[in-house]
XYZ file of N, CA and C in Angstrom:
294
model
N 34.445 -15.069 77.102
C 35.233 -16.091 77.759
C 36.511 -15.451 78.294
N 36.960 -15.548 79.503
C 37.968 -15.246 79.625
C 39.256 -16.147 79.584
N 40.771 -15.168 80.001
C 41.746 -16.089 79.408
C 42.360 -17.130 80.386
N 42.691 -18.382 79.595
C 43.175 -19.162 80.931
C 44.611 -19.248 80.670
N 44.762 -19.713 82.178
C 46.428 -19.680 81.915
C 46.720 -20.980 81.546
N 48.354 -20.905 81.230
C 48.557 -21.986 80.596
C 48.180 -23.389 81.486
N 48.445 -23.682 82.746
C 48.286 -24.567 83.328
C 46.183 -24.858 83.337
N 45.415 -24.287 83.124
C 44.023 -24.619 83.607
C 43.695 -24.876 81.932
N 44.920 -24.435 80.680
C 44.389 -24.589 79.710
C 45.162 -25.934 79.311
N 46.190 -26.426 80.055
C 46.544 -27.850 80.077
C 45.743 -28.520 80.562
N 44.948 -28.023 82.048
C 44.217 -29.508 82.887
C 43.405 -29.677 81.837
N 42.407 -28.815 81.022
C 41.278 -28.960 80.625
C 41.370 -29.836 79.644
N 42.698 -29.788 78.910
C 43.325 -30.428 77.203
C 43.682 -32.138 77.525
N 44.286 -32.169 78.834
C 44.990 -33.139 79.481
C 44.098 -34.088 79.615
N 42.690 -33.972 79.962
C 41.838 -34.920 80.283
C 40.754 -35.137 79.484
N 41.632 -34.454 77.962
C 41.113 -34.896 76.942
C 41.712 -35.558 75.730
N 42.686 -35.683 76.499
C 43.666 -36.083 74.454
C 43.464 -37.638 74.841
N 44.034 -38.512 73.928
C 44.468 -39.555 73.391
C 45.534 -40.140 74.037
N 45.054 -41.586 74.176
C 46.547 -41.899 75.086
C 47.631 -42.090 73.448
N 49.089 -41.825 73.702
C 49.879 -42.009 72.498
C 51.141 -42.835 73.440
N 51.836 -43.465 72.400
C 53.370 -44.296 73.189
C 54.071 -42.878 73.409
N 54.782 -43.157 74.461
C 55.572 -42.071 75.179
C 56.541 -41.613 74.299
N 57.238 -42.229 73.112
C 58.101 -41.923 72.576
C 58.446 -42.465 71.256
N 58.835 -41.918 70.059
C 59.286 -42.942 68.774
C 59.701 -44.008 68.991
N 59.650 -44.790 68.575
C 60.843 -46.105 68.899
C 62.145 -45.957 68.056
N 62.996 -44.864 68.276
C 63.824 -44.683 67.565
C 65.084 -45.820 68.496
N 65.967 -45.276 67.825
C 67.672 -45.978 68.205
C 68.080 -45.257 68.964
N 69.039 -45.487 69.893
C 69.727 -44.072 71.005
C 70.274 -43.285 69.641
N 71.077 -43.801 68.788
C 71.940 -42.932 67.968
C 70.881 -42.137 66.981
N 69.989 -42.227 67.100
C 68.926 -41.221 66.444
C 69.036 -40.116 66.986
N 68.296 -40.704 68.216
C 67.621 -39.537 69.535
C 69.383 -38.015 69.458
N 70.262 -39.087 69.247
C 71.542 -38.122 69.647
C 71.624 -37.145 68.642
N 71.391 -37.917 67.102
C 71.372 -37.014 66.282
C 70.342 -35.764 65.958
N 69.221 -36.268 66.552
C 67.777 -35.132 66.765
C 68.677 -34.036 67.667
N 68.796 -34.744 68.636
C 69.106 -33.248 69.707
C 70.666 -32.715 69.391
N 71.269 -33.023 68.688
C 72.468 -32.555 67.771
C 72.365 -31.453 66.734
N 71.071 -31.500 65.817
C 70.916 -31.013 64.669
C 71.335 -29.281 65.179
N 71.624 -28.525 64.208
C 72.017 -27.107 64.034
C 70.385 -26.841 63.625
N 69.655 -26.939 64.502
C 68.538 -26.330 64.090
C 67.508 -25.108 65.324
N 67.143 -24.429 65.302
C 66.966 -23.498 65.770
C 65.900 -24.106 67.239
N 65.980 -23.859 68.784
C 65.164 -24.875 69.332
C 63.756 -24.724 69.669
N 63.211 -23.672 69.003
C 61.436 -23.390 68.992
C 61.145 -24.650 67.763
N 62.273 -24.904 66.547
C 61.988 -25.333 65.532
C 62.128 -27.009 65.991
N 63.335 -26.816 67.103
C 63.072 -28.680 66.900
C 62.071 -29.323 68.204
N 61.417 -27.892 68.855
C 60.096 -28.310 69.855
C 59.311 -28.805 68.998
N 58.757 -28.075 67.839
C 57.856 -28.495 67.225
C 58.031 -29.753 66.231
N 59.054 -30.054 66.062
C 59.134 -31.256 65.618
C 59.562 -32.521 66.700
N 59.919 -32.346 67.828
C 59.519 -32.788 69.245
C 57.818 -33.117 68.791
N 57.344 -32.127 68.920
C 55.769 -32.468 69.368
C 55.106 -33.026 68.091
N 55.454 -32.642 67.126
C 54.991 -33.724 66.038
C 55.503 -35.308 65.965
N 56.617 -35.534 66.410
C 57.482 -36.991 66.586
C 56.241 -37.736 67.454
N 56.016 -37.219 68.430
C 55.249 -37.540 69.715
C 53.917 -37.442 69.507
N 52.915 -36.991 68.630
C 52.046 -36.486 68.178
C 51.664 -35.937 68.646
N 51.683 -34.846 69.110
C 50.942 -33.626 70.338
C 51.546 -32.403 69.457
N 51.650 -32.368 68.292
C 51.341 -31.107 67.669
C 50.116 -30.479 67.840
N 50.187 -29.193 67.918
C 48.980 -28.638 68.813
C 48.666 -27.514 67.141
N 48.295 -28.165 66.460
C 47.201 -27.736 65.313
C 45.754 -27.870 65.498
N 45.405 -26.787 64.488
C 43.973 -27.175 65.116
C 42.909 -28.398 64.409
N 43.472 -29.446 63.472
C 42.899 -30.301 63.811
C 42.539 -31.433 64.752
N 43.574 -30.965 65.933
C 43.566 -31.514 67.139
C 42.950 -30.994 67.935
N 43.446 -30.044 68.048
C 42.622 -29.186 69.047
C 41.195 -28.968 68.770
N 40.317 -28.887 67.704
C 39.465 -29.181 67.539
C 39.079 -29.959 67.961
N 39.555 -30.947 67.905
C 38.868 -32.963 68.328
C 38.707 -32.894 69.791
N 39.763 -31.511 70.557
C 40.243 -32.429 71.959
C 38.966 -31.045 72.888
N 39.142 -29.841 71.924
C 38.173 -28.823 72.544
C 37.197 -28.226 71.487
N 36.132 -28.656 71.354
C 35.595 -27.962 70.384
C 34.586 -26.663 70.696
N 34.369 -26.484 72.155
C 34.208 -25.348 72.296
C 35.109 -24.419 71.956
N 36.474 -24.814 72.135
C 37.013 -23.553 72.286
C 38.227 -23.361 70.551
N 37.632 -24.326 70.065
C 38.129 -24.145 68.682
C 37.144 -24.768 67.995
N 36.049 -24.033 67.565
C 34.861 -24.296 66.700
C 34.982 -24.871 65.261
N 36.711 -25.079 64.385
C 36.515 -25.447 63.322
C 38.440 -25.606 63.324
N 38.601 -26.486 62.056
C 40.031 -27.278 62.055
C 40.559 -26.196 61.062
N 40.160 -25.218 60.666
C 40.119 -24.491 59.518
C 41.959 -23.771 60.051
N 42.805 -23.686 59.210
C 44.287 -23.186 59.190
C 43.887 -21.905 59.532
N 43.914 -21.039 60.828
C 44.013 -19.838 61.312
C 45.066 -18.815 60.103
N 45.842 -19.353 59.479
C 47.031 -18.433 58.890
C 46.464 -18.054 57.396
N 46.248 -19.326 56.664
C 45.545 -18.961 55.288
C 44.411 -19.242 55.330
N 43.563 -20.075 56.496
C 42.013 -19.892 56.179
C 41.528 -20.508 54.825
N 42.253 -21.786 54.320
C 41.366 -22.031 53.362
C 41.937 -23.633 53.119
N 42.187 -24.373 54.273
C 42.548 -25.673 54.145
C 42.287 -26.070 55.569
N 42.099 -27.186 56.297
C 42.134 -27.845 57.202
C 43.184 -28.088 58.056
N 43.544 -27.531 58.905
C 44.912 -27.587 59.661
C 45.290 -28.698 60.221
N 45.606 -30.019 59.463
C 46.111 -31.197 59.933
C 47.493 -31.257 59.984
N 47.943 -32.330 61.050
C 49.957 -32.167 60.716
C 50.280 -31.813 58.840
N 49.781 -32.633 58.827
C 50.714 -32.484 57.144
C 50.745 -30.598 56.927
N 49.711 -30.472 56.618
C 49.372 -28.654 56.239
C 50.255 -28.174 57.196
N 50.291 -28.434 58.413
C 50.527 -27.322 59.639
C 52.197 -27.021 59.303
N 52.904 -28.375 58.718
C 54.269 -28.623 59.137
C 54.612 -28.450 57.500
N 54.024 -28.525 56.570
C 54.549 -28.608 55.241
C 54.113 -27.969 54.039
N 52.761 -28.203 54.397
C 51.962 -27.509 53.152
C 51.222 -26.109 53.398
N 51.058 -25.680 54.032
C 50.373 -24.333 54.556
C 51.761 -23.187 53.827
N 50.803 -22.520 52.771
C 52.327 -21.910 52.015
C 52.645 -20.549 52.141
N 51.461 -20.217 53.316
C 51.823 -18.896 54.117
C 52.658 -19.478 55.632
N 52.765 -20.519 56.241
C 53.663 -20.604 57.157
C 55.161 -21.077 56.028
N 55.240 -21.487 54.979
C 56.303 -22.113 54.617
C 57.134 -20.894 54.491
N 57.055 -19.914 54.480
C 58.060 -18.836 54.408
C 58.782 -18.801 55.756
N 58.047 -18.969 56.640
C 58.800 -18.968 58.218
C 59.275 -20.074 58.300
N 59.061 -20.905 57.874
C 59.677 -22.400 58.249
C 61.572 -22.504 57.414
C-alpha cells in the first residue's frame, strides 16, 4: 500500500466518521479557561480532540477504516484495546509521556 497524504487520508476518514455536535456545550468562561491553561499545545490538541470526540485512537480508527487498521489493539503496549479511556489514561507505557 502506498502512503497517503494527509489530505486523501482525511477525504477517505471524512466520509466515514460519525456525525458528532460541533462542540461541548461548555460556558464561554470554560472555553477561556481551556485555552488559558499552562499546558503544552500538542497536549491541549489532544484533549481538543478528545472534548470533540475525534480522538484518533485506534478504536476509532478501526470502526472508521478497517482496512487500514485491522485491529483496536494499543500499538504502544499491545495488550489492551485502544479506546479513549486507555489512549488518554490508562495505557501505562504512554503515561510516562503524558
Amino acid at each position: 500500500m502506498s502512503k497517503l497524504s494527509s489530505q486523501q487520508f482525511r477525504r477517505i476518514l471524512s466520509a466515514r466518521l460519525p456525525v458528532f455536535s460541533p462542540r461541548p456545550v461548555w460556558p464561554h468562561s470554560r472555553w477561556v479557561s481551556f485555552w488559558a491553561s499552562p499546558i503544552h499545545h500538542s497536549s491541549r490538541s489532544i484533549w481538543y480532540c478528545s472534548l470533540h470526540g475525534k480522538l484518533s485512537c485506534r478504536f476509532f480508527l478501526h470502526q472508521i477504516a478497517p482496512a487500514m487498521f485491522p485491529d483496536s489493539i494499543c500499538p504502544i503496549c499491545l495488550a489492551s484495546e485502544d479506546h479513549p479511556s486507555h489512549f488518554l489514561f490508562l495505557c501505562l507505557n504512554k503515561f510516562s509521556v503524558w
